[in-house]
Amino acid sequence: MSARVFVACNFPSQVLEPFQTQFDTTYNDTGRVLTTDELIAGAQGVEALVVTATDRLDASVVARLPESIRVVGTYSVGQEHLDVEALGARGIAVFSTPDVLDDSCADVAMLLMLGAARRALEGIELLRSGQWTGWSPRQQIGHDVWGRRLGILGMGRIGRAIAQRARGFGMTIHYHNRNRLDPQLELGAQYHATTHGMAAQSDFFCVACPSTPATRRMVNADLIAHLPPQAIVCNIARGDIICDESLVQALESGHVAAAGLDVFDGEPNVHPAYRALPNVFALPHIGSSTWGTRLAMADRMCQNLKWFFEGQTSEDRLI
Ligand code: DGY
């Protein structure tokens, strides 16, 4: 008999399909994020619960999960929405879906850098408003991406995928990470033991680290002051790593020339200045949102669940 799985995520049917073909699956058919009560109700009597970044499983929610739950899978690489310790304390295994989204997220990091540096938003608005009066040497002068210095905060798999692309643009790679990488992963990137040291070398500063108590608000006024004038700040990771007030101030003063943001503190709320400033190129958290990646994440999660129920291990197991 196949394991009973409740998919709390609001999946497109193609993403749901691998769960339905491999497990006894019930799912969120509301077309929106479930309330906690709905999530708890859906989890009754099933062995596996599949959630994503918009489903907050803090200690109080974990305490309400039914006894039947043996495993929680998060359809994400981010884990900040889960109290992994509380889940572990209840003997519940936890899996995520890393690796398969690195390249699509890194593609969006490049999009953020290019969009911010070349003032894509202003160009699109000018064209669509019908107010473009024709080519001019004064028009929308932006900043080069090619040949510049890129500082990557967090040189995990996504950070390294960004570095790989940026090298193709002739960028020099700098990074800060908890630990220095082996040379075969570093590939000539310059390691900085401090975030301030890296910031001083970053024409482009790209956030690619997980949100943890140690990284929250790491990109604050002090760090931003260490960036070279006219730097460009991008965030492909989590909104709360940046202190919005400090970044907005730097964007308004021009110390930071532009920002490219795919993630926001308190999503779906967005700091009002990010919606108003012309030098903010912002996207609604689409880093991993391609069909290929969505399906690969589903396959990865199903594989993990299968292995779990067969008693096998997986490197995606968090606890
Ligand atoms: C992830 O996988 O963490 C994406 O940002 C979606 O939450």
Short mmCIF file of C-alpha atoms and ligand atoms in Angstrom, two decimals:
data_model
loop_
_atom_site.label_atom_id
_atom_site.label_comp_id
_atom_site.label_asym_id
_atom_site.label_seq_id
_atom_site.Cartn_x
_atom_site.Cartn_y
_atom_site.Cartn_z
CA MET A 1 0.00 0.00 0.00
CA SER A 2 1.47 3.38 -0.91
CA ALA A 3 2.15 6.00 1.73
CA ARG A 4 -0.42 8.71 2.34
CA VAL A 5 0.83 12.16 1.45
CA PHE A 6 -0.84 15.53 1.96
CA VAL A 7 0.45 18.21 -0.42
CA ALA A 8 -0.32 21.52 1.28
CA CYS A 9 1.22 23.55 -1.57
CA ASN A 10 -0.85 25.16 -4.29
CA PHE A 11 0.75 23.18 -7.14
CA PRO A 12 -0.05 23.29 -10.85
CA SER A 13 -1.46 19.92 -11.95
CA GLN A 14 1.77 18.94 -13.75
CA VAL A 15 3.74 19.35 -10.52
CA LEU A 16 1.14 17.47 -8.51
CA GLU A 17 1.13 14.54 -10.92
CA PRO A 18 4.29 12.74 -9.72
CA PHE A 19 2.90 12.76 -6.18
CA GLN A 20 -0.42 11.39 -7.38
CA THR A 21 1.16 8.60 -9.42
CA GLN A 22 3.52 7.46 -6.65
CA PHE A 23 1.58 8.00 -3.43
CA ASP A 24 -1.90 8.00 -2.01
CA THR A 25 -2.10 11.79 -2.38
CA THR A 26 -4.54 14.38 -1.09
CA TYR A 27 -3.80 18.00 -1.82
CA ASN A 28 -4.61 21.66 -1.41
CA ASP A 29 -7.22 22.42 -4.08
CA THR A 30 -8.10 25.89 -2.81
CA GLY A 31 -5.87 27.73 -5.29
CA ARG A 32 -4.18 29.65 -2.45
CA VAL A 33 -1.93 29.21 0.57
CA LEU A 34 -3.70 27.21 3.30
CA THR A 35 -4.41 28.64 6.72
CA THR A 36 -2.75 26.80 9.59
CA ASP A 37 -6.07 25.22 10.56
CA GLU A 38 -6.57 23.97 7.00
CA LEU A 39 -3.05 22.60 6.88
CA ILE A 40 -3.51 20.75 10.17
CA ALA A 41 -6.87 19.40 8.98
CA GLY A 42 -5.31 18.17 5.71
CA ALA A 43 -2.48 16.47 7.58
CA GLN A 44 -4.84 14.26 9.64
CA GLY A 45 -4.16 10.57 9.09
CA VAL A 46 -1.34 10.94 6.54
CA GLU A 47 2.30 9.95 6.95
CA ALA A 48 3.90 12.69 4.86
CA LEU A 49 3.25 16.41 4.67
CA VAL A 50 4.59 18.48 1.78
CA VAL A 51 4.85 22.22 2.38
CA THR A 52 6.68 25.15 0.85
CA ALA A 53 8.18 28.50 1.89
CA THR A 54 4.77 30.13 2.40
CA ASP A 55 3.69 27.49 4.96
CA ARG A 56 5.09 28.44 8.35
CA LEU A 57 5.72 25.42 10.57
CA ASP A 58 6.89 27.10 13.75
CA ALA A 59 6.99 25.28 17.10
CA SER A 60 3.30 25.97 17.81
CA VAL A 61 2.23 24.51 14.45
CA VAL A 62 4.61 21.55 14.79
CA ALA A 63 3.01 20.80 18.18
CA ARG A 64 -0.37 20.54 16.42
CA LEU A 65 0.73 18.10 13.70
CA PRO A 66 -1.06 14.77 14.02
CA GLU A 67 0.75 11.69 15.38
CA SER A 68 0.48 10.06 11.96
CA ILE A 69 3.04 12.44 10.40
CA ARG A 70 6.44 10.77 10.00
CA VAL A 71 8.00 13.07 7.46
CA VAL A 72 7.75 16.71 6.32
CA GLY A 73 9.13 17.70 2.93
CA THR A 74 9.62 21.30 1.98
CA TYR A 75 9.35 22.06 -1.72
CA SER A 76 12.12 24.67 -1.45
CA VAL A 77 15.77 25.04 -0.72
CA GLY A 78 15.02 27.65 1.97
CA GLN A 79 14.21 26.26 5.41
CA GLU A 80 13.59 29.38 7.48
CA HIS A 81 9.84 28.70 7.56
CA LEU A 82 10.39 25.42 9.43
CA ASP A 83 11.28 24.83 13.05
CA VAL A 84 13.50 21.91 12.14
CA GLU A 85 14.50 21.32 15.75
CA ALA A 86 10.88 21.09 16.92
CA LEU A 87 10.15 18.66 14.07
CA GLY A 88 13.21 16.58 14.99
CA ALA A 89 12.20 16.57 18.65
CA ARG A 90 8.92 14.96 17.59
CA GLY A 91 10.83 12.34 15.61
CA ILE A 92 9.63 13.76 12.27
CA ALA A 93 12.12 13.53 9.40
CA VAL A 94 12.57 16.67 7.27
CA PHE A 95 13.64 16.95 3.61
CA SER A 96 14.16 19.87 1.24
CA THR A 97 14.72 20.10 -2.53
CA PRO A 98 18.20 21.58 -3.05
CA ASP A 99 20.44 21.44 -6.17
CA VAL A 100 17.74 21.27 -8.83
CA LEU A 101 16.93 24.97 -8.58
CA ASP A 102 20.47 26.35 -8.53
CA ASP A 103 20.65 27.16 -12.22
CA SER A 104 17.24 28.77 -12.58
CA CYS A 105 17.94 30.94 -9.50
CA ALA A 106 21.37 31.88 -10.86
CA ASP A 107 19.75 32.86 -14.17
CA VAL A 108 17.47 35.23 -12.28
CA ALA A 109 20.45 36.64 -10.35
CA MET A 110 21.95 37.61 -13.72
CA LEU A 111 18.61 39.06 -14.77
CA LEU A 112 18.59 41.17 -11.58
CA MET A 113 22.12 42.42 -12.17
CA LEU A 114 21.46 43.22 -15.81
CA GLY A 115 18.02 44.70 -15.20
CA ALA A 116 19.25 46.93 -12.38
CA ALA A 117 22.48 48.02 -14.09
CA ARG A 118 20.91 48.74 -17.47
CA ARG A 119 17.79 50.38 -16.02
CA ALA A 120 15.48 47.89 -17.69
CA LEU A 121 12.41 48.99 -15.74
CA GLU A 122 12.70 52.59 -16.90
CA GLY A 123 13.25 51.44 -20.47
CA ILE A 124 10.22 49.17 -20.42
CA GLU A 125 8.04 51.89 -18.94
CA LEU A 126 9.23 54.46 -21.50
CA LEU A 127 8.51 52.13 -24.38
CA ARG A 128 5.14 50.94 -23.13
CA SER A 129 3.95 54.45 -22.29
CA GLY A 130 4.40 55.48 -25.93
CA GLN A 131 6.60 58.38 -24.78
CA TRP A 132 9.84 57.22 -26.34
CA THR A 133 10.95 59.88 -28.79
CA GLY A 134 13.74 57.86 -30.40
CA TRP A 135 17.36 56.95 -29.84
CA SER A 136 19.45 59.53 -28.07
CA PRO A 137 22.99 59.47 -26.71
CA ARG A 138 21.52 60.85 -23.47
CA GLN A 139 18.92 58.17 -23.07
CA GLN A 140 18.90 55.85 -20.09
CA ILE A 141 22.64 55.68 -19.50
CA GLY A 142 23.32 52.76 -17.19
CA HIS A 143 26.25 50.85 -15.75
CA ASP A 144 28.37 48.13 -17.30
CA VAL A 145 28.02 44.60 -15.99
CA TRP A 146 30.86 43.11 -18.02
CA GLY A 147 34.32 43.39 -16.54
CA ARG A 148 33.12 44.56 -13.09
CA ARG A 149 33.73 43.07 -9.66
CA LEU A 150 31.00 40.86 -8.25
CA GLY A 151 30.83 40.10 -4.52
CA ILE A 152 28.71 37.06 -3.68
CA LEU A 153 27.44 36.73 -0.13
CA GLY A 154 27.07 32.97 0.35
CA MET A 155 29.07 30.74 -1.97
CA GLY A 156 26.89 27.65 -1.77
CA ARG A 157 25.53 25.92 -4.85
CA ILE A 158 23.48 28.92 -5.99
CA GLY A 159 26.34 31.34 -5.31
CA ARG A 160 28.69 29.18 -7.37
CA ALA A 161 26.16 28.94 -10.22
CA ILE A 162 25.98 32.76 -10.22
CA ALA A 163 29.79 32.96 -10.27
CA GLN A 164 29.91 30.58 -13.24
CA ARG A 165 27.59 32.82 -15.24
CA ALA A 166 29.27 36.04 -14.12
CA ARG A 167 32.66 34.76 -15.31
CA GLY A 168 31.09 34.58 -18.77
CA PHE A 169 30.50 38.33 -18.46
CA GLY A 170 34.16 38.85 -17.63
CA MET A 171 33.35 39.71 -14.02
CA THR A 172 35.92 39.20 -11.27
CA ILE A 173 34.45 37.07 -8.49
CA HIS A 174 34.77 37.87 -4.80
CA TYR A 175 32.92 35.98 -2.08
CA HIS A 176 32.23 35.76 1.59
CA ASN A 177 31.14 32.49 3.12
CA ARG A 178 31.19 30.91 6.57
CA ASN A 179 34.09 28.78 5.35
CA ARG A 180 36.57 29.25 2.55
CA LEU A 181 35.93 26.86 -0.37
CA ASP A 182 38.39 24.34 -1.78
CA PRO A 183 40.31 25.72 -4.78
CA GLN A 184 38.42 23.43 -7.21
CA LEU A 185 35.16 25.06 -6.12
CA GLU A 186 36.63 28.54 -5.73
CA LEU A 187 37.85 28.58 -9.34
CA GLY A 188 39.95 31.68 -8.73
CA ALA A 189 37.29 33.62 -6.81
CA GLN A 190 38.77 35.80 -4.10
CA TYR A 191 37.70 34.85 -0.57
CA HIS A 192 37.02 37.57 2.00
CA ALA A 193 36.91 36.61 5.65
CA THR A 194 34.66 39.59 6.42
CA THR A 195 31.56 40.93 4.72
CA HIS A 196 32.97 44.46 4.95
CA GLY A 197 36.17 43.41 3.23
CA MET A 198 34.16 41.91 0.39
CA ALA A 199 31.77 44.86 0.20
CA ALA A 200 34.68 47.23 -0.44
CA GLN A 201 35.54 45.19 -3.57
CA SER A 202 31.98 44.77 -4.87
CA ASP A 203 30.75 46.87 -7.78
CA PHE A 204 27.92 44.35 -7.70
CA PHE A 205 26.93 42.81 -4.37
CA CYS A 206 24.71 39.75 -4.67
CA VAL A 207 23.02 38.07 -1.70
CA ALA A 208 22.86 34.29 -2.15
CA CYS A 209 23.03 32.92 1.41
CA PRO A 210 20.28 31.31 3.48
CA SER A 211 18.29 33.37 5.97
CA THR A 212 19.46 32.38 9.45
CA PRO A 213 19.70 34.25 12.74
CA ALA A 214 23.31 35.03 11.75
CA THR A 215 22.52 36.48 8.32
CA ARG A 216 19.30 38.42 9.07
CA ARG A 217 19.87 42.18 8.48
CA MET A 218 23.47 41.44 7.55
CA VAL A 219 23.21 43.92 4.68
CA ASN A 220 22.72 46.94 6.92
CA ALA A 221 23.81 50.59 6.83
CA ASP A 222 27.30 49.73 8.07
CA LEU A 223 27.91 47.15 5.34
CA ILE A 224 26.34 49.33 2.66
CA ALA A 225 28.69 52.17 3.65
CA HIS A 226 31.61 49.89 2.73
CA LEU A 227 30.36 49.41 -0.85
CA PRO A 228 32.08 51.50 -3.52
CA PRO A 229 30.02 54.49 -4.67
CA GLN A 230 27.45 53.54 -7.32
CA ALA A 231 27.47 49.86 -6.39
CA ILE A 232 24.54 47.67 -7.38
CA VAL A 233 22.89 45.43 -4.77
CA CYS A 234 21.00 42.27 -5.74
CA ASN A 235 19.12 39.71 -3.66
CA ILE A 236 18.15 36.23 -4.87
CA ALA A 237 18.02 34.67 -1.39
CA ARG A 238 15.64 36.02 1.27
CA GLY A 239 14.38 39.53 1.89
CA ASP A 240 15.20 39.69 5.59
CA ILE A 241 18.96 39.48 4.92
CA ILE A 242 18.77 43.11 3.76
CA CYS A 243 17.78 45.96 6.07
CA ASP A 244 15.26 47.68 3.80
CA GLU A 245 15.49 51.10 5.43
CA SER A 246 19.27 51.20 4.93
CA LEU A 247 19.10 50.07 1.31
CA VAL A 248 16.32 52.53 0.50
CA GLN A 249 18.35 55.36 2.02
CA ALA A 250 21.40 54.38 -0.07
CA LEU A 251 19.28 54.13 -3.23
CA GLU A 252 17.81 57.55 -2.56
CA SER A 253 21.19 59.14 -1.88
CA GLY A 254 22.73 57.47 -4.94
CA HIS A 255 25.46 55.71 -2.93
CA VAL A 256 23.86 52.54 -4.28
CA ALA A 257 23.12 53.14 -7.95
CA ALA A 258 20.44 50.47 -8.28
CA ALA A 259 19.02 47.32 -6.74
CA GLY A 260 17.81 44.09 -8.30
CA LEU A 261 15.49 42.27 -5.91
CA ASP A 262 13.62 38.99 -6.29
CA VAL A 263 12.80 38.52 -2.60
CA PHE A 264 11.40 40.78 0.12
CA ASP A 265 11.12 40.93 3.86
CA GLY A 266 7.53 40.07 4.84
CA GLU A 267 6.42 38.87 1.38
CA PRO A 268 4.04 39.50 -0.26
CA ASN A 269 4.38 42.94 1.35
CA VAL A 270 7.10 45.00 -0.28
CA HIS A 271 8.70 48.13 1.17
CA PRO A 272 6.75 50.95 -0.57
CA ALA A 273 9.98 52.62 -1.75
CA TYR A 274 10.89 49.49 -3.75
CA ARG A 275 7.69 49.97 -5.74
CA ALA A 276 8.29 53.66 -6.29
CA LEU A 277 12.03 54.13 -6.87
CA PRO A 278 13.02 54.05 -10.55
CA ASN A 279 16.37 52.44 -9.68
CA VAL A 280 14.79 49.30 -8.23
CA PHE A 281 14.38 46.41 -10.65
CA ALA A 282 12.11 44.07 -8.70
CA LEU A 283 10.59 40.68 -9.45
CA PRO A 284 8.01 38.73 -7.38
CA HIS A 285 10.16 35.85 -6.06
CA ILE A 286 10.47 33.94 -9.34
CA GLY A 287 14.01 32.55 -8.87
CA SER A 288 13.08 28.88 -9.20
CA SER A 289 9.96 29.44 -11.28
CA THR A 290 10.56 27.60 -14.53
CA TRP A 291 8.70 24.49 -15.67
CA GLY A 292 11.90 22.48 -15.73
CA THR A 293 12.78 23.43 -12.16
CA ARG A 294 9.26 23.10 -10.78
CA LEU A 295 9.04 19.55 -12.16
CA ALA A 296 12.57 18.67 -11.04
CA MET A 297 11.74 19.85 -7.51
CA ALA A 298 8.65 17.63 -7.50
CA ASP A 299 10.67 14.62 -8.71
CA ARG A 300 13.33 15.30 -6.10
CA MET A 301 10.73 15.47 -3.33
CA CYS A 302 8.98 12.29 -4.49
CA GLN A 303 12.31 10.46 -4.67
CA ASN A 304 13.15 11.58 -1.13
CA LEU A 305 9.78 10.44 0.17
CA LYS A 306 10.14 7.08 -1.60
CA TRP A 307 13.58 6.55 -0.13
CA PHE A 308 12.31 7.54 3.30
CA PHE A 309 9.46 5.02 3.20
CA GLU A 310 11.87 2.34 1.94
CA GLY A 311 14.14 3.07 4.91
CA GLN A 312 16.94 4.56 2.80
CA THR A 313 18.85 7.77 3.46
CA SER A 314 19.11 10.87 1.30
CA GLU A 315 21.52 13.79 1.33
CA ASP A 316 18.48 16.12 1.27
CA ARG A 317 17.46 15.04 4.76
CA LEU A 318 17.79 17.95 7.18
CA ILE A 319 17.04 15.98 10.31
C1 DGY B 1 13.24 28.21 -2.33
O1 DGY B 1 13.29 27.08 -2.83
O2 DGY B 1 13.69 28.45 -1.21
C2 DGY B 1 12.56 29.27 -3.14
O3 DGY B 1 12.98 30.53 -2.77
C3 DGY B 1 11.05 29.15 -2.96
O4 DGY B 1 10.77 29.35 -1.65
#
